[in-house]
N, CA, C and O of each residue as an XYZ file, in Angstrom:
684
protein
N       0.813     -1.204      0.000
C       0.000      0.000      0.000
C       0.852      1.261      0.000
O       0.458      2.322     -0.484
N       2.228      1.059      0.660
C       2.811      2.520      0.750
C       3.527      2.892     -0.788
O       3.563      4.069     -1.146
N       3.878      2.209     -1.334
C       4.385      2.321     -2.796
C       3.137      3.029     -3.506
O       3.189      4.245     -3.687
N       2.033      2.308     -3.907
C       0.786      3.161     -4.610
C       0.718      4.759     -3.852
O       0.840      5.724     -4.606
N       0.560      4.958     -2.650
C       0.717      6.347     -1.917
C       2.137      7.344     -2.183
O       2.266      8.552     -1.983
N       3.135      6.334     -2.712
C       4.194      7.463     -2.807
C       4.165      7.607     -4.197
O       4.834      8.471     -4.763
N       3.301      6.675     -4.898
C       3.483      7.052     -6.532
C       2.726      8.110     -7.649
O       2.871      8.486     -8.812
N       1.710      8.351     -6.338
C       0.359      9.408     -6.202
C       1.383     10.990     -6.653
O       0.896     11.858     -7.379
N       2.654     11.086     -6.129
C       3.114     12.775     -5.588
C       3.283     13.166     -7.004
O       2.872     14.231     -7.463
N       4.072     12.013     -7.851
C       4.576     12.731     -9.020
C       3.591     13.184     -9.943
O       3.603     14.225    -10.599
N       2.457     11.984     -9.909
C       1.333     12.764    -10.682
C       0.765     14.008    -10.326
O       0.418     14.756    -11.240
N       0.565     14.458     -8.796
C      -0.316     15.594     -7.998
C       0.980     17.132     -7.882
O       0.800     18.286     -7.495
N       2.276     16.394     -8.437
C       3.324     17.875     -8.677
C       2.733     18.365     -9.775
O       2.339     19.526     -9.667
N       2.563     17.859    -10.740
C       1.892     18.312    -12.215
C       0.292     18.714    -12.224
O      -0.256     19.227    -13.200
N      -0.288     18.437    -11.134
C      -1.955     18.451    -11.520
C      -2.103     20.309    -11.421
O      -1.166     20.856    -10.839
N      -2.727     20.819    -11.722
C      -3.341     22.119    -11.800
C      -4.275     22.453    -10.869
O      -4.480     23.638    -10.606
N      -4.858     21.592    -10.347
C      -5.469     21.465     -9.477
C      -5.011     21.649     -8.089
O      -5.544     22.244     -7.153
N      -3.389     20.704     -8.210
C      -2.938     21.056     -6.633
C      -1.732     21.785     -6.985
O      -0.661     21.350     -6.562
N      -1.755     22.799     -7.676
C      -0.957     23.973     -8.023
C       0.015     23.785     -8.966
O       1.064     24.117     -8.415
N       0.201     23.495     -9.890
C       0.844     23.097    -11.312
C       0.579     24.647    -11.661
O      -0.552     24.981    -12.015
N       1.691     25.663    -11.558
C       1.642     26.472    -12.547
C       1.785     27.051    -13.956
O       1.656     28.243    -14.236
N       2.158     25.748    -15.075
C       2.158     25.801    -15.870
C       1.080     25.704    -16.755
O       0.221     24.989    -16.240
N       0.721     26.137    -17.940
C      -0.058     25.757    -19.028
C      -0.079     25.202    -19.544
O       0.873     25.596    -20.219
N      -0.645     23.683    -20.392
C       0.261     22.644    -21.516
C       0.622     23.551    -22.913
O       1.024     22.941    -23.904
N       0.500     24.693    -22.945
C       1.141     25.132    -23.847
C       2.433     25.964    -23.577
O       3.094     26.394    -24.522
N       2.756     26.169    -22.394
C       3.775     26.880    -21.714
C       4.814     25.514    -21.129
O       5.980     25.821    -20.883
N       4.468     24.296    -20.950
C       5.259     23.317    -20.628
C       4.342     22.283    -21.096
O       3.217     22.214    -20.601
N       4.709     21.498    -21.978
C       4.066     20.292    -22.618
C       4.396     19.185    -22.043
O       5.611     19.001    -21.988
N       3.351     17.908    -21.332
C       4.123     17.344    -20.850
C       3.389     16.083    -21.142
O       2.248     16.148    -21.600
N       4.004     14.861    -20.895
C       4.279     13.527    -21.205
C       4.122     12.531    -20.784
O       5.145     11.929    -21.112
N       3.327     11.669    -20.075
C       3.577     10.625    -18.944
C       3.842      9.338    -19.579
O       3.512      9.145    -20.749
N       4.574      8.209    -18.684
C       4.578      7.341    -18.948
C       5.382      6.099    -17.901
O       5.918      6.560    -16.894
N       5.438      5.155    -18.032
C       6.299      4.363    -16.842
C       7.571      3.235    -17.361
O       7.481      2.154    -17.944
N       8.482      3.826    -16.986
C       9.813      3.121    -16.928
C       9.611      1.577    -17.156
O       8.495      1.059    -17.128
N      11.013      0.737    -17.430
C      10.420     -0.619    -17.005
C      10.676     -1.126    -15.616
O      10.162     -2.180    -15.241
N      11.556     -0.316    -14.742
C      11.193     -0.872    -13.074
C       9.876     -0.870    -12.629
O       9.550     -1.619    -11.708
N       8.804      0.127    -13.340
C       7.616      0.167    -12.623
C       7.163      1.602    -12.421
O       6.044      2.085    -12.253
N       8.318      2.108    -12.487
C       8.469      4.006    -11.835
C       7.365      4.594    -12.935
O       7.106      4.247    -14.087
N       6.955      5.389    -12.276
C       6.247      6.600    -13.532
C       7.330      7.703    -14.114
O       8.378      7.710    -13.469
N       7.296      8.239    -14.745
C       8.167      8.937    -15.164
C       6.960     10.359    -15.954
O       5.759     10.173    -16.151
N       7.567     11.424    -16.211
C       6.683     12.530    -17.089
C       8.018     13.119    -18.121
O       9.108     13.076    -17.551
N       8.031     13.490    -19.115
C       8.685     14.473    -19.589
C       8.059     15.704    -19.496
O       6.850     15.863    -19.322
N       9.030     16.719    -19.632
C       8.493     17.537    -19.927
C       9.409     18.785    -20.706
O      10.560     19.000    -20.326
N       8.702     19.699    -21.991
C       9.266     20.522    -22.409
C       9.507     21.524    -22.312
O       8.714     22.366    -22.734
N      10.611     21.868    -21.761
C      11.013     23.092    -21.758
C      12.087     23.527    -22.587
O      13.184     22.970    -22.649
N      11.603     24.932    -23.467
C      12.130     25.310    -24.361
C      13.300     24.383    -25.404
O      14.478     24.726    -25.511
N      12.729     23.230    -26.081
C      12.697     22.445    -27.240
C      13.458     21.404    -26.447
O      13.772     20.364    -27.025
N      13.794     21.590    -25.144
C      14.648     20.364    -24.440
C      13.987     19.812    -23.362
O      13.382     20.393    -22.460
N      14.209     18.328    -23.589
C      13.492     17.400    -22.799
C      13.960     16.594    -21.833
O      14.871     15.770    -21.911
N      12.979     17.007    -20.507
C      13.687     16.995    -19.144
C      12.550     16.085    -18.501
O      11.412     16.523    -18.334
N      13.064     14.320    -18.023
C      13.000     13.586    -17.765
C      12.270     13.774    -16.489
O      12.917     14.651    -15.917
N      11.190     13.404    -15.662
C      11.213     13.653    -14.468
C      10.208     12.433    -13.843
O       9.014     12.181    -14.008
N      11.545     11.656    -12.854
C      10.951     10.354    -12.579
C      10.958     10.220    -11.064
O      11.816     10.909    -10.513
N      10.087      9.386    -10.168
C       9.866      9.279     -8.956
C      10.499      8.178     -8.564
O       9.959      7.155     -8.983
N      11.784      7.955     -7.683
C      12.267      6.617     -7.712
C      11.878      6.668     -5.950
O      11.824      7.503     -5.047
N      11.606      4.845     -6.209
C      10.901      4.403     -4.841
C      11.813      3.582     -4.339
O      11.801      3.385     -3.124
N      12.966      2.820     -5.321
C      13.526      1.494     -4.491
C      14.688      2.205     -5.433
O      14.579      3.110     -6.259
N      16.173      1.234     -4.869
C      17.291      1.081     -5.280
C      16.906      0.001     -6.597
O      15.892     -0.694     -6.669
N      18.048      0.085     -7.623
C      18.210     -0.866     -8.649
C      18.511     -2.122     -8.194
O      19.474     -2.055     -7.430
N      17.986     -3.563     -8.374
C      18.304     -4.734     -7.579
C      17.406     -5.058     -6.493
O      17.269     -6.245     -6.197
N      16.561     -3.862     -5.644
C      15.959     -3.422     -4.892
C      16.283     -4.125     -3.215
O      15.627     -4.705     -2.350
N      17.664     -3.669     -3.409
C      18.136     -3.938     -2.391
C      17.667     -2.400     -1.334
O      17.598     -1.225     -1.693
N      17.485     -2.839     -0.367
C      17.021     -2.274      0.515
C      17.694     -1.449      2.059
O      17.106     -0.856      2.964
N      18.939     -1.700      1.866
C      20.195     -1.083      2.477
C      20.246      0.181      1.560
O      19.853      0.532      0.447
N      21.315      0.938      3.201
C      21.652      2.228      2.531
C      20.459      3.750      3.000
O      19.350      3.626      3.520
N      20.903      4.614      2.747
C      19.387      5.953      2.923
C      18.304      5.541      2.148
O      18.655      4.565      1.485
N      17.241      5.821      1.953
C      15.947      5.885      1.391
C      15.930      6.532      0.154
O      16.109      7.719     -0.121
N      15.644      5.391     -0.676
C      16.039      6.025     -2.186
C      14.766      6.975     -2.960
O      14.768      7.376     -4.124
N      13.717      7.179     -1.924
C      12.327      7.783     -2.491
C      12.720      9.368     -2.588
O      12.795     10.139     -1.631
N      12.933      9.650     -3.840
C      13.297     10.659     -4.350
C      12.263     11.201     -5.963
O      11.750     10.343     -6.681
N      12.162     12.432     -6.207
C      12.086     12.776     -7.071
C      12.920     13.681     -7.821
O      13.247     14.835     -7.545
N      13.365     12.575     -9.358
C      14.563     13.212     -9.928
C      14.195     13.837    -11.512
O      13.336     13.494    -12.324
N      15.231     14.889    -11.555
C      14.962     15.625    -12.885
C      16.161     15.339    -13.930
O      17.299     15.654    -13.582
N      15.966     14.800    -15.097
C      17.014     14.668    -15.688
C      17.178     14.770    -17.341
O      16.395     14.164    -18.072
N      18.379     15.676    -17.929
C      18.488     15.769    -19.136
C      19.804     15.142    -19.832
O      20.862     15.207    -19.204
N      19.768     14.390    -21.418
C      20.820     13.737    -21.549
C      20.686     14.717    -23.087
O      19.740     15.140    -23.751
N      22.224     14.786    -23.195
C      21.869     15.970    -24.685
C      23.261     15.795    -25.067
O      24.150     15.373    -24.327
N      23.382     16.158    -26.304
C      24.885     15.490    -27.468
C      25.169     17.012    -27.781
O      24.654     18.041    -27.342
N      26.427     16.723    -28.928
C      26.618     17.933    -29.335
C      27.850     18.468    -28.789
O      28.420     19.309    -29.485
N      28.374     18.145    -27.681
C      29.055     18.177    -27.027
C      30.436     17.583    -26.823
O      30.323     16.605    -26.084
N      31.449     17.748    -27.115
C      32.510     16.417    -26.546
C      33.348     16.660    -25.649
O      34.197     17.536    -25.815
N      33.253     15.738    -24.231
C      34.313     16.159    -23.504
C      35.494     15.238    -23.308
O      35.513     14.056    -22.964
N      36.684     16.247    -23.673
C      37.856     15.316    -23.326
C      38.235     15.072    -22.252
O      39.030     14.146    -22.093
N      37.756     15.870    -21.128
C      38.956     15.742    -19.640
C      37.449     15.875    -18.593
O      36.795     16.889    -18.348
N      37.215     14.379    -18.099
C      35.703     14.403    -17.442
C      36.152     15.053    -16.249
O      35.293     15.488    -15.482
N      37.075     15.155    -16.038
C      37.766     16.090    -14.778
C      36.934     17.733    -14.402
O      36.661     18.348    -13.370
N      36.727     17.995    -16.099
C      36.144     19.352    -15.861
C      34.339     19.154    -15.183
O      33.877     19.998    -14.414
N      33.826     18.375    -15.471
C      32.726     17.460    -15.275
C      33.016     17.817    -13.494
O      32.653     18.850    -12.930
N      33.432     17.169    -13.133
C      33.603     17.122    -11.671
C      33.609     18.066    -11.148
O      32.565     18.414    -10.596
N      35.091     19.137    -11.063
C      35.166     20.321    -10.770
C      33.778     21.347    -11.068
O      33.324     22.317    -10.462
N      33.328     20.550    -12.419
C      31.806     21.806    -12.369
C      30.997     21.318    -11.363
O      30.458     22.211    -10.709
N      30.657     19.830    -10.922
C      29.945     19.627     -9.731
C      30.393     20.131     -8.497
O      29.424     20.146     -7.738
N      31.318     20.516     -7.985
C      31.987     20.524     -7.287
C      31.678     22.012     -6.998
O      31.096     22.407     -5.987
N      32.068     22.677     -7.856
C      31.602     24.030     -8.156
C      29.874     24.289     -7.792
O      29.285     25.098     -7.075
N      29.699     23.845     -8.141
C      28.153     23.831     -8.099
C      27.010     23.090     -6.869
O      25.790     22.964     -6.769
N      28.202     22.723     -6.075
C      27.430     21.596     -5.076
C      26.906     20.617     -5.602
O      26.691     19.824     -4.686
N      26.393     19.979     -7.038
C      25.719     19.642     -7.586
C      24.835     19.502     -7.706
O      24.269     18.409     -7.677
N      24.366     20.521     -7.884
C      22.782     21.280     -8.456
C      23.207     22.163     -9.413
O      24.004     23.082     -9.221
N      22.491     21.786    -10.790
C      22.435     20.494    -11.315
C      24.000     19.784    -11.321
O      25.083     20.297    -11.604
N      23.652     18.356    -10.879
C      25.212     17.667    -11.122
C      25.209     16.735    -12.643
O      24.230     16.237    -13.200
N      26.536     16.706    -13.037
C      27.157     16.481    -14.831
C      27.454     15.219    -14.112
O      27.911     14.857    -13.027
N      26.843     14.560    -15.548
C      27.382     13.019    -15.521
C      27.245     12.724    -16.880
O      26.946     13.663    -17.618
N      27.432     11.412    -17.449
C      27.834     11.009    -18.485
C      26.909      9.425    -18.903
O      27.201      8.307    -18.477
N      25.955      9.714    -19.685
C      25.252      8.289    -19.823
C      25.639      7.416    -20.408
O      26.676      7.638    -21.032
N      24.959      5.839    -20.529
C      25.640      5.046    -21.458
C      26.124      5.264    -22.613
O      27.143      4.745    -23.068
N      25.252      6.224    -23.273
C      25.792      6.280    -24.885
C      27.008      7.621    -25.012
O      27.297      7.975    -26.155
N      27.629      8.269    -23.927
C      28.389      8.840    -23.575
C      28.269     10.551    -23.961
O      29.121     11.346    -24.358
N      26.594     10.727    -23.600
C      26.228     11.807    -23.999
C      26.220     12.890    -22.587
O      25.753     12.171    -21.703
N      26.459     14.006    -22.085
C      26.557     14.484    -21.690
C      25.195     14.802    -20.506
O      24.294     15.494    -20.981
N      25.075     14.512    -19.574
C      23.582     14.791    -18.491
C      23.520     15.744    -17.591
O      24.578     16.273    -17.248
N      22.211     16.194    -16.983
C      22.492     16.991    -15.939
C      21.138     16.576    -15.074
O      20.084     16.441    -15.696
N      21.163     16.405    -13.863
C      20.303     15.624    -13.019
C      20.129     16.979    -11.691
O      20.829     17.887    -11.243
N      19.043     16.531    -11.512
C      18.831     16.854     -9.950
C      18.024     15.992     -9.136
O      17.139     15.279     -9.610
N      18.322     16.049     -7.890
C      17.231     14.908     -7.156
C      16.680     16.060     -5.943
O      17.370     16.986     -5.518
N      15.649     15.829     -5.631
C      14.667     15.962     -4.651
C      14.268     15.015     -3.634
O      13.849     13.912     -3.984
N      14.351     15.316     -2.449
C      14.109     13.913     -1.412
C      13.034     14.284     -0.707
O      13.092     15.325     -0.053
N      11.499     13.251     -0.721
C      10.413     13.356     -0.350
C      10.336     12.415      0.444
O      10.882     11.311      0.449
N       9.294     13.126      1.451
C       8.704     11.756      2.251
C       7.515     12.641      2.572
O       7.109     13.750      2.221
N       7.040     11.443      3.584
C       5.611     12.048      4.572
C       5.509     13.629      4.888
O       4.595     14.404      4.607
N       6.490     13.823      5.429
C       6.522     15.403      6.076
C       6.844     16.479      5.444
O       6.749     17.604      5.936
N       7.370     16.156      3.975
C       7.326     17.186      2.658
C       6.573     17.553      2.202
O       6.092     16.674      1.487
N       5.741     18.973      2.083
C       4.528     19.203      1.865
C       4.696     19.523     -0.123
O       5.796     19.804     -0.599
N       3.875     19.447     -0.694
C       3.841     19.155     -2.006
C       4.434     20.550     -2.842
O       4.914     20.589     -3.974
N       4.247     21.535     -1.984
C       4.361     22.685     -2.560
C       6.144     22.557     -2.235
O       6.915     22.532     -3.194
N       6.433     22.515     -1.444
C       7.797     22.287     -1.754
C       8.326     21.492     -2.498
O       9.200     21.977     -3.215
N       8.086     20.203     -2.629
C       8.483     19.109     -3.640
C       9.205     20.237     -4.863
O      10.262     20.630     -5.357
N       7.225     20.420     -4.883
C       7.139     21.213     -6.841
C       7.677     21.997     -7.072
O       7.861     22.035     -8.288
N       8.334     23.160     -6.317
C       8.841     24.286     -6.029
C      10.614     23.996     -6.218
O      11.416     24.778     -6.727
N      10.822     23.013     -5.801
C      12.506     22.804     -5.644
C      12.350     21.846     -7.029
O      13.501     21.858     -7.465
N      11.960     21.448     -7.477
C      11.694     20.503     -8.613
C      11.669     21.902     -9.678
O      12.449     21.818    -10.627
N      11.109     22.751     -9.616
C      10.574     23.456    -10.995
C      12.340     24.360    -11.025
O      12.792     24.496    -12.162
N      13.296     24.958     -9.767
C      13.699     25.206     -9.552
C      15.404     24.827    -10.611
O      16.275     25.401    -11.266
N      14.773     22.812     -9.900
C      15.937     22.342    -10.840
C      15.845     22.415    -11.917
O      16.857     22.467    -12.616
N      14.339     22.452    -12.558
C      14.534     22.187    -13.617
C      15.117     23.500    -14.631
O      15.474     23.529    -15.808
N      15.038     24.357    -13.750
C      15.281     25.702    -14.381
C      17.034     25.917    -14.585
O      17.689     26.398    -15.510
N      17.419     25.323    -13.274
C      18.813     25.149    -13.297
C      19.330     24.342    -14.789
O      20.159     24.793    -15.579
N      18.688     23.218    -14.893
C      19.056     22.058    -16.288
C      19.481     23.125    -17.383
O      20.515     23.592    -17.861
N      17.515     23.306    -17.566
C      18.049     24.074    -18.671
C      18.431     24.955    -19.078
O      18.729     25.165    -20.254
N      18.514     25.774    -18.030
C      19.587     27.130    -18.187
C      21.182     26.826    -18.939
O      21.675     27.345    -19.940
N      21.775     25.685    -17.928
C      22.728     25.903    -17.928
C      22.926     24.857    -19.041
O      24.127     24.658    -19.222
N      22.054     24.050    -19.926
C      22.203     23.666    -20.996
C      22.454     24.336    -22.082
O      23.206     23.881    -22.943
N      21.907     25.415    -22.184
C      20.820     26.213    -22.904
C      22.676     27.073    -23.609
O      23.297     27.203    -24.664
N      22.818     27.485    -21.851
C      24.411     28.359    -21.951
C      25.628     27.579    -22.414
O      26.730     28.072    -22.654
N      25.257     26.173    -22.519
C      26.665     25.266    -22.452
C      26.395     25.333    -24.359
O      27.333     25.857    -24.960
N      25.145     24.816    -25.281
C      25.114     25.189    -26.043
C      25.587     26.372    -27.033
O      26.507     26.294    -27.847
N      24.821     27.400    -26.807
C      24.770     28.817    -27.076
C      26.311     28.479    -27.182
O      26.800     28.213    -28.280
N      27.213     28.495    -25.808
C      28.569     28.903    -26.156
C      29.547     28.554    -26.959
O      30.482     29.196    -27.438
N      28.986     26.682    -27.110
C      29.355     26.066    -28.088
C      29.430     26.683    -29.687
O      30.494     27.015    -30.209
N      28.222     26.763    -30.300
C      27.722     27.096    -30.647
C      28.033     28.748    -31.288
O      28.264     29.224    -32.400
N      27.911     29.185    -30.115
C      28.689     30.667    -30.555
C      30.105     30.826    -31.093
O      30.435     31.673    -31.923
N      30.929     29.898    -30.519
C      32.269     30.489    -30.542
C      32.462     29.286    -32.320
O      33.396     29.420    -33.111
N      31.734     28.634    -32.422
C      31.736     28.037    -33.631
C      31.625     29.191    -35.108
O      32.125     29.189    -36.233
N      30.620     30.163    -34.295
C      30.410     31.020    -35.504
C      30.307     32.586    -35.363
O      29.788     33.458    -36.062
N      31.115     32.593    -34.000
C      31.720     34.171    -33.844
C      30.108     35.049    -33.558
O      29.737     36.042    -34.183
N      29.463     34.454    -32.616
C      28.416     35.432    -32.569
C      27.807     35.281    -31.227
O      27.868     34.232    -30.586
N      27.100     36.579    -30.741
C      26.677     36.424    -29.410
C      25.767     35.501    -29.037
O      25.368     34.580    -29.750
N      25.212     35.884    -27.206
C      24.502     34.656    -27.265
C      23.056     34.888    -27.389
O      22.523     35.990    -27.523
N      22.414     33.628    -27.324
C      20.976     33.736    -27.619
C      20.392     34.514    -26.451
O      20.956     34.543    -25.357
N      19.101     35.227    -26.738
C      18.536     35.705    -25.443
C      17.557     34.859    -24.657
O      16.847     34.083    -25.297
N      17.451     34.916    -23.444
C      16.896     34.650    -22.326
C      15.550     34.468    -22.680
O      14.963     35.369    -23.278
N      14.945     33.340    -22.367
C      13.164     33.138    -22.494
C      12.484     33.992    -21.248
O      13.089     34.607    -20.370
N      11.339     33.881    -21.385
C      10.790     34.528    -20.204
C      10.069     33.644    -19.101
O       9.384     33.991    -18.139
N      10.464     32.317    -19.580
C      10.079     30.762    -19.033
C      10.835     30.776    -17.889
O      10.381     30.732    -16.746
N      11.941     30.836    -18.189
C      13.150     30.037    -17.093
C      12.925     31.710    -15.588
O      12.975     31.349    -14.412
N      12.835     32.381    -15.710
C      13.108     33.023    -14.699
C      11.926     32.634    -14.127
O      11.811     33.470    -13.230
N      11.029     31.958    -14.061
C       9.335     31.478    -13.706
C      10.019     29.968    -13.063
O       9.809     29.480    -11.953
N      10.596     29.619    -13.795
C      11.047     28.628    -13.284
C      12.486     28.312    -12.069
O      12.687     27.362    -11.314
N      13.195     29.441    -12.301
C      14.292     29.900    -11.247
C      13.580     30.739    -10.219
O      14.363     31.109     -9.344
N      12.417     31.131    -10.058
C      12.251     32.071     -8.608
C      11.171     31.250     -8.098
O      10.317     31.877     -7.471
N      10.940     29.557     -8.256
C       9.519     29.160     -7.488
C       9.816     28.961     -5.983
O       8.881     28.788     -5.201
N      11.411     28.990     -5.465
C      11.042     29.323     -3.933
C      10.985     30.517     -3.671
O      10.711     30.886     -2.529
C-alpha cells in the first residue's frame, strides 16, 4: 500500500489542481512508466526534454543504505565532446551539484537533480525545488550550447526566455 501512496506525488506535482503552474502550452508534458515500474513525465522546456521520474527502491531493490524515495529531474543531450571528465567534476563541485554532470551510457553528456520526499514534505515544496531544478538544467544547458555554438560562428549569445526566470524564482 505505501508504494501506490508514494506514486500518487509525481502525478499531484503536475496536476493544476494542486498547483501546477504551468499551461500545456507553456510546458508540454508527457507521462509514462519506466520498465522498473516508476512513472516517469517528460516535460518541455524550451525544445529540451527533461525527464522527471519518482524513484521508490534502489536498482536490484536492495534495501540497504538511505531511502532512495526521491524525485529526480534529468536531461541527456549530445553535441558536445568532452575530453577531460575532470572538468565534469570540478563543475559539480563548483556547483554543489545542483544540477550535477554526468555522463550516460551512450556517452552523452547529463544533468540531473534529485529531490528527497517523504511524509513530512509538503507538495508545494516538492514542486517548487523541482521546478527550480529544472530551471537550473536548462539554463545551464541552454548556456553550455549557445557557447558552443557561438564560438563556432563568432556570434553572441541567444537571449533569455521569459520561461526560465518562472522557473528559477519558485522558492
Amino acid at each position: 500500500m505505501k508504494k501506490a501512496a508514494e506514486r500518487r506525488l509525481l502525478k499531484a506535482i503536475f496536476d493544476p489542481k494542486e498547483g501546477w503552474p504551468f499551461t500545456e502550452d507553456e510546458i508540454p508534458i508527457a507521462t509514462g512508466t519506466a520498465p522498473d515500474g516508476n512513472p516517469f513525465v517528460v516535460l518541455s522546456v524550451e525544445d529540451r526534454e527533461v525527464v522527471v521520474a519518482e524513484k521508490t527502491a534502489w536498482a536490484g531493490d536492495d534495501n540497504e543504505g538511505p531511502s532512495p524515495h526521491r524525485v529526480v529531474a534529468f536531461l541527456a543531450f549530445s553535441g558536445v565532446a568532452v575530453e577531460d571528465t575532470k572538468v565534469l567534476l570540478q563543475e559539480n563541485l563548483g556547483t554543489h551539484g545542483l544540477p550535477a554532470w554526468g555522463l550516460d551510457d551512450d556517452g552523452d553528456l547529463t544533468l540531473s537533480i534529485s529531490v528527497l520526499v517523504g511524509n513530512t514534505v509538503p507538495l508545494h515544496v516538492v514542486r517548487n525545488q523541482l521546478l527550480v531544478g529544472v530551471g537550473l538544467i536548462v539554463e545551464t544547458v541552454n548556456n553550455v550550447l549557445n557557447a558552443v555554438q557561438n564560438s563556432s560562428n563568432g556570434q553572441g549569445a541567444n537571449p533569455p526566455s521569459s520561461l526560465l526566470p518562472r522557473l528559477l524564482t519558485a522558492l
